[in-house]
Each structure stands twice: as structure tokens, then as C-alpha cells.
XYZ file of C-alpha atoms in Angstrom:
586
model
C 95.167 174.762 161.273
C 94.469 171.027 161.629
C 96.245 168.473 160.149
C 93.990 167.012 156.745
C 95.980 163.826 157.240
C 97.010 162.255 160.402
C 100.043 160.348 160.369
C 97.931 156.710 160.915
C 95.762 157.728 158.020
C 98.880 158.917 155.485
C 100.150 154.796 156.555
C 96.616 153.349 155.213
C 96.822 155.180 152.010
C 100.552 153.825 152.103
C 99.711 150.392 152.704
C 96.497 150.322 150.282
C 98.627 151.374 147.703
C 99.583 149.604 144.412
C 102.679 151.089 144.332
C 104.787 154.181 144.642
C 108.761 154.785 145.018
C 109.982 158.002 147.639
C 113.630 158.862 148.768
C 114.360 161.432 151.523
C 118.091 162.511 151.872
C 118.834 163.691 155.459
C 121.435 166.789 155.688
C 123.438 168.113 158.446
C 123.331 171.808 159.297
C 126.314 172.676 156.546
C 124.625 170.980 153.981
C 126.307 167.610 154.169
C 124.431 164.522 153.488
C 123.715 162.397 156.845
C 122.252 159.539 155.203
C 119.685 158.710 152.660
C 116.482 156.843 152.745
C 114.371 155.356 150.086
C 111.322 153.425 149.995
C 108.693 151.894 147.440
C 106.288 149.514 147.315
C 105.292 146.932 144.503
C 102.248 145.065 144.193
C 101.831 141.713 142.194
C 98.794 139.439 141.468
C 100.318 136.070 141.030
C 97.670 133.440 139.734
C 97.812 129.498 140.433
C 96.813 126.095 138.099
C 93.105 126.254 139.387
C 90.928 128.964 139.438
C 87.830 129.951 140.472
C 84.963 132.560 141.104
C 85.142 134.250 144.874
C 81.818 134.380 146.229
C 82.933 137.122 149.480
C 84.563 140.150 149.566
C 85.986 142.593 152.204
C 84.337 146.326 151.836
C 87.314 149.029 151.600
C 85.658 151.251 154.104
C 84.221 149.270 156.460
C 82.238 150.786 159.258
C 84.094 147.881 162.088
C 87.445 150.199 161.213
C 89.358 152.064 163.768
C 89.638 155.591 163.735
C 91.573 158.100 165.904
C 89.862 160.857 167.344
C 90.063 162.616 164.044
C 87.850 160.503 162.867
C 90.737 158.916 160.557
C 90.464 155.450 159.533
C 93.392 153.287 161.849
C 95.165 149.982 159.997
C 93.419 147.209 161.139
C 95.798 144.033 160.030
C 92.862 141.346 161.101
C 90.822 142.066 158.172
C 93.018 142.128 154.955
C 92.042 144.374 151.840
C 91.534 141.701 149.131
C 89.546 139.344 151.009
C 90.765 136.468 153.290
C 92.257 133.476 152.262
C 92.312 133.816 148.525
C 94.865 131.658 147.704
C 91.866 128.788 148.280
C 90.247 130.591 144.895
C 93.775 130.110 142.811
C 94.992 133.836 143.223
C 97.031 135.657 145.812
C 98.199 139.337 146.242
C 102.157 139.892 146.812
C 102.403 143.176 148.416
C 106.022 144.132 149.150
C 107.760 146.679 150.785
C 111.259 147.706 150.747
C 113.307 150.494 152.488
C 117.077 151.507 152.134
C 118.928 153.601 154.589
C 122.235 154.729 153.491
C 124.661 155.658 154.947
C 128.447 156.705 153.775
C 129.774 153.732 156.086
C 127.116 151.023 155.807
C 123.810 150.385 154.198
C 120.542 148.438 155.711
C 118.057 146.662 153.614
C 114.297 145.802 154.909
C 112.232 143.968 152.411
C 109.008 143.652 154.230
C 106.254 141.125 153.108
C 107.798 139.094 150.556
C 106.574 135.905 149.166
C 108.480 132.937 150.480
C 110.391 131.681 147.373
C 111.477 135.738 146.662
C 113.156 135.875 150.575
C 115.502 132.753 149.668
C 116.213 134.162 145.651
C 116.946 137.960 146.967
C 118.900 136.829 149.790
C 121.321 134.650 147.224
C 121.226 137.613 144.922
C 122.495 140.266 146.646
C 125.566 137.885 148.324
C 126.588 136.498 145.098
C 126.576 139.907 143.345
C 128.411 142.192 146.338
C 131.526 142.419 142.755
C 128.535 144.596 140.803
C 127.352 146.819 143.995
C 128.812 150.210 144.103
C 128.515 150.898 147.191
C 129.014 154.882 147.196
C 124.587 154.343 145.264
C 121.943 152.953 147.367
C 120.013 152.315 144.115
C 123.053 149.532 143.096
C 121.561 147.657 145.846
C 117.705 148.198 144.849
C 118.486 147.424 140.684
C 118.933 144.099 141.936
C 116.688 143.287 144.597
C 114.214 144.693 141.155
C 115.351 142.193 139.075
C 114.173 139.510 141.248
C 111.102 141.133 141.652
C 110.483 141.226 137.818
C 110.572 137.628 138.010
C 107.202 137.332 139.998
C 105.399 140.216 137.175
C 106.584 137.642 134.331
C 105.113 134.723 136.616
C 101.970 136.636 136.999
C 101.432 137.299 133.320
C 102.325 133.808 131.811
C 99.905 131.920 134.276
C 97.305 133.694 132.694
C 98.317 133.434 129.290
C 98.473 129.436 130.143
C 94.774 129.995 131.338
C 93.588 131.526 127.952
C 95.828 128.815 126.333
C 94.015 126.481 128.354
C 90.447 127.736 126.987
C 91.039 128.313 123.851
C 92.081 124.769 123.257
C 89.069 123.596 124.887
C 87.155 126.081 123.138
C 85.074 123.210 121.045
C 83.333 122.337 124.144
C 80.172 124.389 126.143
C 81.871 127.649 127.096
C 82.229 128.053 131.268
C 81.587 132.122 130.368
C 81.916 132.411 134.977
C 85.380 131.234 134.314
C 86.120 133.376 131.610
C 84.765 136.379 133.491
C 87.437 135.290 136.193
C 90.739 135.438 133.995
C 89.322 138.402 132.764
C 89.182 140.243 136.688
C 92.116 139.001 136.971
C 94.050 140.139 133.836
C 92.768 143.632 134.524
C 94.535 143.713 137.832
C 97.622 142.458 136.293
C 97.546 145.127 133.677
C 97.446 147.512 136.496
C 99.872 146.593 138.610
C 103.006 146.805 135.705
C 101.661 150.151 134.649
C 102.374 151.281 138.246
C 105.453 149.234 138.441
C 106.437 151.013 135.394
C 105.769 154.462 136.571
C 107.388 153.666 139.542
C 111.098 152.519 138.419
C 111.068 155.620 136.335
C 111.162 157.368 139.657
C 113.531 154.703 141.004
C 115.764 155.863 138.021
C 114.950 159.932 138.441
C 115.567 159.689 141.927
C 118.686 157.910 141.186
C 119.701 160.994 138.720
C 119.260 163.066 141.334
C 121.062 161.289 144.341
C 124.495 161.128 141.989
C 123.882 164.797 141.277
C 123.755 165.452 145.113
C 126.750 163.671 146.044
C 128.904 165.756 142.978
C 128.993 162.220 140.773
C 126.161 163.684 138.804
C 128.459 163.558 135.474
C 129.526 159.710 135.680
C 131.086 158.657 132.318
C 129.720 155.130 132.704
C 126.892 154.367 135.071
C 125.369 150.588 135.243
C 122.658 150.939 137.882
C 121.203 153.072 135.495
C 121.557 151.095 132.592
C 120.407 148.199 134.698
C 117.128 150.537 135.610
C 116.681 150.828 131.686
C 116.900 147.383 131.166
C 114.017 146.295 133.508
C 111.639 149.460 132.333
C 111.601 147.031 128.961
C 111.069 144.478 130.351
C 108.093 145.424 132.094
C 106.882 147.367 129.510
C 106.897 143.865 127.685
C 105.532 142.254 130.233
C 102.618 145.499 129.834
C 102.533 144.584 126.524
C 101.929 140.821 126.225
C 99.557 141.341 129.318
C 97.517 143.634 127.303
C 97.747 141.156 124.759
C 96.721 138.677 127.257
C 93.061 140.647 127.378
C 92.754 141.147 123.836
C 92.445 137.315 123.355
C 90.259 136.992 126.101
C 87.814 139.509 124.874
C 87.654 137.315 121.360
C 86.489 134.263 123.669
C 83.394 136.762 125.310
C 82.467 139.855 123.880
C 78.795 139.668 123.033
C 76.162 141.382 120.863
C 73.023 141.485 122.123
C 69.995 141.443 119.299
C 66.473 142.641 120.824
C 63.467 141.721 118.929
C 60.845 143.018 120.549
C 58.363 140.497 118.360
C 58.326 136.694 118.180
C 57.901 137.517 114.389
C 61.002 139.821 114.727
C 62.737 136.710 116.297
C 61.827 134.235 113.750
C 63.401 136.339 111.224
C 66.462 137.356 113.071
C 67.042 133.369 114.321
C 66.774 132.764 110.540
C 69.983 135.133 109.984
C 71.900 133.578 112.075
C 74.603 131.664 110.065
C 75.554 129.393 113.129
C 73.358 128.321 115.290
C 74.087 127.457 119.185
C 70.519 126.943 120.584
C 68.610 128.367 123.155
C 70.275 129.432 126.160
C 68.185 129.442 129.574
C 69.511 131.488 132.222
C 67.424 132.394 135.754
C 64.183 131.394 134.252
C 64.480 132.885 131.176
C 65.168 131.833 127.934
C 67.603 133.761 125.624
C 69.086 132.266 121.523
C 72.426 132.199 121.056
C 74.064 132.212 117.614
C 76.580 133.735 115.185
C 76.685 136.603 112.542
C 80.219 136.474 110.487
C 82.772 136.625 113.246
C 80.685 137.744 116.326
C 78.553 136.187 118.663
C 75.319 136.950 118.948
C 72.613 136.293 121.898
C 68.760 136.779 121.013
C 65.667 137.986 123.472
C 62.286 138.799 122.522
C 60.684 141.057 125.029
C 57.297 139.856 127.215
C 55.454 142.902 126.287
C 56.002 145.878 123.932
C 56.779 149.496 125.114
C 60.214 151.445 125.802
C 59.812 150.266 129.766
C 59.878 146.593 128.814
C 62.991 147.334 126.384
C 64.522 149.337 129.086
C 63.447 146.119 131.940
C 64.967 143.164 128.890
C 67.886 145.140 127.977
C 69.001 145.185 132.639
C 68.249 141.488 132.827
C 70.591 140.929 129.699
C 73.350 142.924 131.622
C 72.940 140.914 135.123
C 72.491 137.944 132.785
C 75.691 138.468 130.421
C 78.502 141.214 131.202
C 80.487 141.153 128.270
C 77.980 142.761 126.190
C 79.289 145.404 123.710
C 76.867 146.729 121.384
C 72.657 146.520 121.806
C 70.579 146.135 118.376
C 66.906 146.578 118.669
C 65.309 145.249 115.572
C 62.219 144.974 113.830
C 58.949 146.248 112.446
C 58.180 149.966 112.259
C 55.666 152.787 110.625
C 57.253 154.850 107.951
C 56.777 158.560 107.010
C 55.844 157.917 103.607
C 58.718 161.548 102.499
C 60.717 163.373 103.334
C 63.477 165.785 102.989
C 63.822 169.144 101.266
C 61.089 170.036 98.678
C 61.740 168.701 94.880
C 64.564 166.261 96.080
C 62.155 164.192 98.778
C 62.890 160.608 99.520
C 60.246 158.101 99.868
C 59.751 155.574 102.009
C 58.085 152.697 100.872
C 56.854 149.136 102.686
C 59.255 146.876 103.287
C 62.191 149.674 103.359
C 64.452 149.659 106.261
C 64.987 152.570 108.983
C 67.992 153.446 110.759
C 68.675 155.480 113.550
C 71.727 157.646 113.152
C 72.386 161.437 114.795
C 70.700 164.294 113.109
C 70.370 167.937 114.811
C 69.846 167.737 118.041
C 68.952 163.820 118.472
C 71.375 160.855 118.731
C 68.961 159.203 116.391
C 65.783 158.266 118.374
C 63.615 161.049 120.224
C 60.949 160.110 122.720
C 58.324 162.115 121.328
C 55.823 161.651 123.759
C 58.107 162.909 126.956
C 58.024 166.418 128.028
C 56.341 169.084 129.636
C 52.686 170.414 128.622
C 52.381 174.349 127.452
C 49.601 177.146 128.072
C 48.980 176.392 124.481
C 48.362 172.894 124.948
C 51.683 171.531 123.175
C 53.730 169.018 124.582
C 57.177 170.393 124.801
C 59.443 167.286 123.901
C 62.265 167.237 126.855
C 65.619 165.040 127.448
C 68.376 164.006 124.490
C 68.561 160.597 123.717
C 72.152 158.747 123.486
C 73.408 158.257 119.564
C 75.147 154.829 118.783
C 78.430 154.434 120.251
C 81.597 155.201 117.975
C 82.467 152.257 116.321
C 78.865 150.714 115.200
C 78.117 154.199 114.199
C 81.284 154.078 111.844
C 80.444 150.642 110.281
C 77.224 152.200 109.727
C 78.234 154.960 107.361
C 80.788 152.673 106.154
C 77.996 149.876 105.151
C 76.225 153.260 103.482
C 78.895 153.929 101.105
C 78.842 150.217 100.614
C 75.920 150.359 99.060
C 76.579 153.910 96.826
C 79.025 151.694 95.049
C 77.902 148.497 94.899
C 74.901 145.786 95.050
C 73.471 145.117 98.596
C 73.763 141.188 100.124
C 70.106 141.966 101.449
C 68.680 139.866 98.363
C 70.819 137.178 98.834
C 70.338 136.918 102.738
C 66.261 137.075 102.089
C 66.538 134.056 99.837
C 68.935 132.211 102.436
C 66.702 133.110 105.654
C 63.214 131.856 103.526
C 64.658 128.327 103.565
C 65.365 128.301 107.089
C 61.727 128.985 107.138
C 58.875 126.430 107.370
C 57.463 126.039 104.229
C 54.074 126.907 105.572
C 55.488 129.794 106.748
C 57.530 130.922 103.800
C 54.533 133.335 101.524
C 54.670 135.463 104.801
C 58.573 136.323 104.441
C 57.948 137.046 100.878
C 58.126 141.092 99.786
C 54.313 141.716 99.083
C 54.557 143.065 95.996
C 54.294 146.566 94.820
C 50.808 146.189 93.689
C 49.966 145.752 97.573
C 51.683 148.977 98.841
C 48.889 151.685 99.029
C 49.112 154.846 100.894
C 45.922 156.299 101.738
C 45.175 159.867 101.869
C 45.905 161.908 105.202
C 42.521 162.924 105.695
C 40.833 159.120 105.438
C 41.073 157.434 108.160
C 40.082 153.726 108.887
C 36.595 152.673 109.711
C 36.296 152.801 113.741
C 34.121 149.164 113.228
C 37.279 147.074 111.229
C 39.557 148.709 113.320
C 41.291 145.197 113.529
C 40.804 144.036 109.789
C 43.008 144.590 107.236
C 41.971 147.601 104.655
C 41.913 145.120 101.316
C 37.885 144.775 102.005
C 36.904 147.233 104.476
C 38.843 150.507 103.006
C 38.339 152.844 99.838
C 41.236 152.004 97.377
C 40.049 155.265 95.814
C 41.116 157.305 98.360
C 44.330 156.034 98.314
C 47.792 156.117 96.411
C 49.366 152.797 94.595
C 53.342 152.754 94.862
C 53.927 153.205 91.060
C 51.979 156.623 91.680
C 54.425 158.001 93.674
C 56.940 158.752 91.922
C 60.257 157.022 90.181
C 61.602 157.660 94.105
C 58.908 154.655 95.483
C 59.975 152.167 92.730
C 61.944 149.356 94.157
C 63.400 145.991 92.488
C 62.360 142.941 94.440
C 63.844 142.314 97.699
C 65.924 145.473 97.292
C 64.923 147.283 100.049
C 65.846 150.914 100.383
C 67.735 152.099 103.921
C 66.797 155.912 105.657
C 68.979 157.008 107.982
C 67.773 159.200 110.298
C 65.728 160.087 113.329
C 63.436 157.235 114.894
C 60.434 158.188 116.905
C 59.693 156.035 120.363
C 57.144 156.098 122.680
C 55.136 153.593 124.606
C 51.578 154.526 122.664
C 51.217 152.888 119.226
C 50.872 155.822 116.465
C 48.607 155.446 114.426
C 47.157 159.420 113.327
C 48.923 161.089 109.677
C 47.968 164.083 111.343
C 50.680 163.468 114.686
C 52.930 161.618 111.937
C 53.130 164.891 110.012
C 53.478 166.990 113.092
C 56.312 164.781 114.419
C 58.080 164.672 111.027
C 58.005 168.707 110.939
C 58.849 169.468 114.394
C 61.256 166.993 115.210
C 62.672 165.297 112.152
C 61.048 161.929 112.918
C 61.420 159.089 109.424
C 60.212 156.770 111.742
C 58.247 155.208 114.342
C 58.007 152.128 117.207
C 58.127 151.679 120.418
C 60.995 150.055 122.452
C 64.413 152.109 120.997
C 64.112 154.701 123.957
C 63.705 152.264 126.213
C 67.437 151.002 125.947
C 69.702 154.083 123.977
C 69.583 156.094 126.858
C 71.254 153.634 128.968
C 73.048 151.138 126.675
C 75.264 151.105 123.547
C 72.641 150.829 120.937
C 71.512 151.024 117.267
C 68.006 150.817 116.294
C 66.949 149.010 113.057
C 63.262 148.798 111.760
C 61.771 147.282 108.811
C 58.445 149.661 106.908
C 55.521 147.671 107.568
C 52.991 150.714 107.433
C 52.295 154.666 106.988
C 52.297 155.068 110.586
C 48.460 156.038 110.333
C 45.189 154.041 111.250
C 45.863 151.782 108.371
C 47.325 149.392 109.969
C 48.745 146.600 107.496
C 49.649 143.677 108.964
C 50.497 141.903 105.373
C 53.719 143.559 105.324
C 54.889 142.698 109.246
C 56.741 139.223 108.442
C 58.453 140.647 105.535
C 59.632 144.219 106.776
C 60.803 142.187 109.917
C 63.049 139.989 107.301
C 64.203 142.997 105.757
C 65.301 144.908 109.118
C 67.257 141.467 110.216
C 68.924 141.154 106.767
C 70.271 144.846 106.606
C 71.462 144.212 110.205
C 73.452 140.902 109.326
C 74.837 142.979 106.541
C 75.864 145.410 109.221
C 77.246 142.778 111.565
C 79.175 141.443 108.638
C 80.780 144.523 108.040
C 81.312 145.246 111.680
C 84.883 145.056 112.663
C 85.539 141.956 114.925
C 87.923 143.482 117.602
C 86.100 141.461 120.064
C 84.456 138.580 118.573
C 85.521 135.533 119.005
C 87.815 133.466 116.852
C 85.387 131.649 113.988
C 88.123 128.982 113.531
C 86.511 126.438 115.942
C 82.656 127.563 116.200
C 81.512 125.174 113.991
C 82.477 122.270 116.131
C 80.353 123.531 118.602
C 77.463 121.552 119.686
C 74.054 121.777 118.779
C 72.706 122.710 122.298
C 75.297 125.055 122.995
C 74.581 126.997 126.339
C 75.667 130.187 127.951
C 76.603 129.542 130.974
C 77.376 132.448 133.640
């Protein structure tokens, strides 16, 4: 059978390892231990005083490798793993090797690779502590050559705690987010590398265990190496600890939330929420708004064009544009299924009511209605499951929901705030329209082909329709007191605008809802979908209601973002000092 592995190939996965610890005792032909062998390998990222972003990098698999005539990849030593000369970018890889061959009589130490300022420290350790050796265990020697190695994890760590020290008193002026995104790489490696080094003096101490128990000194009242290997699994699992901390901080400085409107009139209203605000932000040509919502940061977009593919196209340039993004709102205007639910307990939705999308059967909480395969019968059979909103916005969600079993909603109060933000010309728009203009017209009157584009108040039969205080005490609603729906949103890149396909959609799949971007980005992103009622989702269109049911979706979703938890927004002890032309920069 041929080998999998040839012996060249088992050395690259040695040497591209990020640590590992082995032991091999060697026996004579009664049994009798020969000598003993062990081997490991630890890996540290040490970072310097100055830092910055690597523009090259060295492929793993390159096709300029060596192989044997197995076709196994052969070391090549001229083209290092991490990229040459890194230290020139602030950052360096210590990759050391050690290997001790016992022997009853005598004991060799190689310590292959080591930094320079480790050679001279190890070399004064181990002759100054020859009194605390036992001789008899080839671990003694390792527990210390360990503890000098610990010193270089703790360096590691630190350095980058002193870099997010470093930022975060700086943190008044424009933030460098490329920099940021740096300590960040960084920090991940150096998380990585103690959780191996962890795992892998465990084995040191196992192995250990099981040498003693060889030799018949398995049962050793008192036994420091050990102790001293118990010691310095703390200490790196401190070292774990603060470095874990380490990233926790850093994600307060540049976790993100990303806000879609796909409207300017959607973005007026959601810029008007903003209770900080940092200015526009212009990145590659385009233009983005950045700004804060109780303790997370917030970046705005409107999209060039409406439609799920132009979501889908916004929501990829955000991610080149800005990689700490954690959650994806799309919010604004809507049609509304005027009820729904079970018969004799129906809810109804009225204008000016907000929408949001939130599992229910078989959908994540937007279905792309118009996507699917066409029947004998002439049906479109809908295919593909949408994603639902990731774990944690999904919780404050429900939690906001009970919120609002128990108490009053801040949607009033944020109305009033946003309206003064407003232009005064502008204000009447953002106003809720009044009960008295909320009509729903029957199913089967449509509007005239001719005023297709004006509003119904002159061109429409009032007769044939219903006024909101004939609808039931379920359509009443105080002013600015939105209700929310939870439920299933409708996308699709046509506009709908037939009761007859509203109905049909509402029956078959559930749908309380309707626009036009959500599918675009829930498929692929962490996402919510919020819409404010600004018509039946039939031909009367009603474009009276569009500023205000786009005030009402941004309000609910500040609401939301208030109640959000902030594991990862940044600290709102200094925002306010920042300036008014705050940028982005990546």
C-alpha cells in the first residue's frame, strides 16, 4: 500500500504547525528504557510600538513549491509562511522548536529557532537552576526552559493591550478604523496561539505522568515539575483570558450596524433618529452617514435604485467598504394587508403601523414571493427559504414586544424629537395623517388606469371605500401610537399593487406585508427588516402617508436599537467629543 504521507510532507505539516508536544521512549529488547525523546513546538506572535497594515502575502500552497515524486509538497525555507520581512509592519512570528533526548547518563537540549533575547535568558536559566533539576525527568529540564517561554506569550498580549490603550485614549479624534482592523488580526492570532500552548503543556504534563509511571516512580509523594507544569497552565490560561479580553474591547471601538434605507425619504427620517451625529462618510466614491443610536454605532446608505438586486449589490459594497459589520436593518415604507389572523380575533393593519419580519412556519420572516418554478396549472410554485434574523436581534425583538405588553412605547416621544430635526417646511409631511385620511377601498375597485399617478382624494370613489373608524375597535389608534405586526414580509423586485395577488399571497404564504429590497440582503447577511404602512398594497397607491410611515418604521427601530444589548458597541463615554465631520476611514 503506499505511504498517504511521505516523510518530507509529515515535516511541512510539522513545521506549519502552531504547536504540538510528542515524546517517544526507546526500549531495548527486555523492555528496558534506552533513552527518551521529546519534542514540541510553540508558536508566538510578538507585536512592536508601530504598527501597520501589510499590503503582500505569501499563498500557503503555492504552485513554485517542491514536491517529491509523490507529488508531496517539499519545505522550501526561501519563501517563509507568514510573509517576508514582517517585522518592517510592527509584528513578527517566534516559531520555536525544542527536542530532549534522555538518557539515564546525560541529557541533550536543542532549542531550535529562538528569538535572540530568549537564547541569552534560557541559557542563564537552566545554569543557575541545575539545584531544582532532577535529573532522573527530562520534563525538569523542559518546566523551565517553559517558563521562559511564557515570558514572550505575556509580551505578546500586553503590547496589544498598550495598542487598544493607545486608541482608546485617542478615541476623541477621527477613528483610523485600517488600524483598528490591524490589532484586531492580530489579537485573533494571539488568542490562538495560547489556546494551543495551553493544550499543549497539558500533554507536556500527561506525558510527564506517564514517563514517571514507566520508570516505576509513577507514585512520587512530592513531585515539583508537575506542580511547576500546573503553575504555568494558569498562567496561560490568564494570559487566554485577558487576551480574550483584549478583543472584547476592541470590538466596542468597531462593531458596526449597518441601517439600509432604500429611500432618500427613508433616510431623512432615519438621519433624524440618530441621537449623535458624525456626518457623512465618503468611501470609494460613495457616500455613506455615520451616526449613533444609544450605545451603538450606526452607518447609513440609501440604495441607487429600488429592487432586492440593488439591496443585495448596497448591502456587498457595505461589506468591502466596512468589515466589522454585525447586524443589517433594512428600513422603510411598505404596503400592508389591511387583516389578518384567525377568523373573529383578526388584527388590523392600519396606515402608518409598523411591520416586522420575524420567523413564522416555514419562512425566516421574508419570502420572495415572486421566485419559483411555473406549474401545468399556471401557478408559480414559490421555491428557496429565506434566512430569519440572527439570534441576538431576534431576541431583543421579542424582548422590545413584551416591552410594549406592559408598558407605553418611546415611539411618540422619538416622532416629536425627529420632527424638529426636520425643516420646518418639511415638518406637515412627518406628521401621522390623521385617521380621517386612512381609507381602504374595496377589493374589487381598482384605480382609474388614466390617474394612475394621482393621488385617490379627487380621482377615486370614497363610496366604494372603507374609513378607519369603520373597521372595527381593532383599526383605532391614538396619535403617533403606531401599532407593530410581526410576521412574514413579502419581497420581490415588481411593485404590488393588485388586492387580488395581496389576498392570494396572504392565504398561501402568510405574507402581512410587502416591499421590495428585504430578500435582496437576508439571504446573505444578518438582517431584520422593518417597514412603516403607507398603503393597502393595491392600485391605490397613497403617497400622503410615505413620509410619515417612513418616521414610524425608523422610530420603532431606534426603540429596538435602544434596547439592543451593546456587546459590541462602542463605549458612549467619549462620542460626544467627536467632531462634527467625523469620517470612517478604512
Amino acid at each position: 500500500m503506499k505511504k498517504l504521507y511521505s516523510p518530507q510532507a509529515q515535516l511541512i505539516v510539522y513545521l506549519e504547525s502552531n504547536g504540538f508536544s510528542g515524546c517517544k521512549p526507546v526500549l531495548d529488547q527486555n523492555g528496558s528504557l534506552i533513552y527518551y525523546n521529546h519534542w514540541s513546538r510553540f508558536v508566538v506572535k510578538q507585536i512592536h510600538t508601530k504598527l501597520r497594515h501589510k499590503r503582500s502575502f505569501t499563498r500557503h500552497d503555492s504552485i513554485s513549491e517542491k514536491r517529491d515524486p509523490g507529488g508531496n509538497r517539499l519545505p522550501n525555507h526561501n519563501v517563509p509562511l507568514h510573509g517576508p520581512q514582517s517585522i518592517q509592519h510592527g509584528w513578527e512570528w517566534y516559531e520555536m522548536g525544542f527536542l530532549v533526548h534522555w538518557r539515564p547518563d546525560n541529557t541533550t537540549i536543542l532549542c531550535l529557532d529562538l528569538p535572540e533575547p530568549l537564547q541569552a535568558s534560557i541559557q542563564s536559566a537552566l545554569s543557575s537552576s541545575t539545584d531544582e533539576i532532577d535529573f532522573s525527568d527530562p520534563y525538569s529540564f523542559f518546566s523551565i526552559l517553559l517558563h521562559e517561554v511564557l515570558s514572550l506569550y505575556d509580551s505578546s498580549v500586553w503590547s496589544l493591550r498598550n495598542h487598544i490603550c493607545e486608541w482608546e485614549a485617542r478615541r476623541p479624534q477621527e477613528p483610523d478604523y485600517s488600524l483598528l482592523h490591524e490589532i484586531a488580526r492580530h489579537m485573533i492570532h494571539v488568542s490562538e496561539t495560547l489556546a494551543v500552548a495551553l493544550e499543549s503543556v497539558k500533554d507536556l504534563q500527561q506525558q510527564q505522568q506517564g514517563f514517571l509511571a514507566g520508570i516505576g516512580q509513577g507514585n512520587r509523594s512530592w513531585n515539583k515539575t508537575y506542580s511547576s507544569f500546573q503553575f504555568q497552565l494558569r498562567i496561560l490560561q490568564s494570559l487566554l483570558s485577558r487576551s480574550e479580553s483584549n478583543k472584547a474591547r476592541l470590538q466596542n471601538e468597531i462593531a458596526l450596524v449597518w441601517w439600509i434605507a432604500p429611500l432618500p425619504l427613508e433616510l431623512a427620517a432615519a438621519k433624524a433618529m440618530l441621537d449623535e451625529d458624525y456626518g457623512d462618510i465618503s468611501i470609494d466614491g460613495y457616500n455613506y452617514y455615520g451616526g449613533k443610536i444609544g450605545q451603538h454605532d450606526v452607518v447609513m446608505a440609501v440604495q441607487p435604485k429600488i429592487g432586492t438586486d440593488a439591496a443585495s449589490d448596497l448591502a456587498a459594497r457595505m461589506r468591502v467598504a466596512f468589515r466589522n459589520i454585525v447586524y443589517f436593518l433594512v428600513v422603510g415604507i411598505g404596503g400592508g394587508v389591511p387583516s389578518y389572523g384567525p377568523s373573529g380575533a383578526q388584527h388590523q393593519i392600519v396606515l402608518g403601523d409598523v411591520v416586522v419580519s420575524v420567523p413564522r412556519g416555514q419562512y425566516g420572516g421574508v419570502v420572495r414571493y415572486d421566485f419559483g418554478a411555473w406549474t401545468e396549472e399556471g401557478r408559480l410554485e414559490t421555491k428557496g427559504h429565506t434566512n430569519g434574523p440572527p439570534g441576538p436581534l431576534l431576541a431583543a425583538v421579542r424582548s422590545l414586544e413584551t416591552d410594549h405588553f406592559g408598558s407605553e412605547t418611546k415611539i411618540p416621544v422619538f416622532l416629536q424629537e425627529m420632527r424638529k430635526k426636520i425643516h420646518i417646511d418639511q415638518r406637515p409631511r412627518f406628521y401621522d395623517q390623521g385617521a380621517g385620511n386612512d381609507r381602504l377601498f374595496h377589493e374589487n375597485y381598482t384605480h382609474r388606469y388614466e390617474f394612475q399617478d394621482k393621488d385617490c382624494e379627487s380621482y377615486c370613489d370614497v363610496h366604494q371605500s372603507r374609513a378607519r373608524q369603520d373597521r372595527g375597535i381593532a383599526a383605532n389608534r391614538p396619535m403617533d401610537t403606531p401599532q407593530i405586526h410581526y410576521g412574514t414580509i413579502g419581497s420581490s423586485n415588481q411593485l404590488q399593487i393588485s388586492a387580488t395577488k395581496r389576498n392570494e399571497c396572504q392565504k398561501e404564504h402568510g405574507v402581512i406585508c410587502f416591499e421590495m429590497e428585504g430578500a435582496g440582503v437576508i439571504q446573505t447577511h444578518p438582517c431584520l427588516v422593518i417597514r412603516g404602512i403607507c398603503d393597502y398594497s393595491d392600485s391605490h397607491k397613497n403617497k400622503k402617508w410615505q413620509p410619515y410611515a417612513a418616521a414610524t418604521a425608523a422610530a420603532y427601530t431606534k426603540e429596538l436599537l435602544w434596547k439592543l444589548p451593546a456587546a459590541f458597541a462602542a463605549s458612549a463615554k467619549n462620542s460626544k467629543n467627536r467632531p462634527a465631520h467625523w469620517r470612517f476611514q478604512v
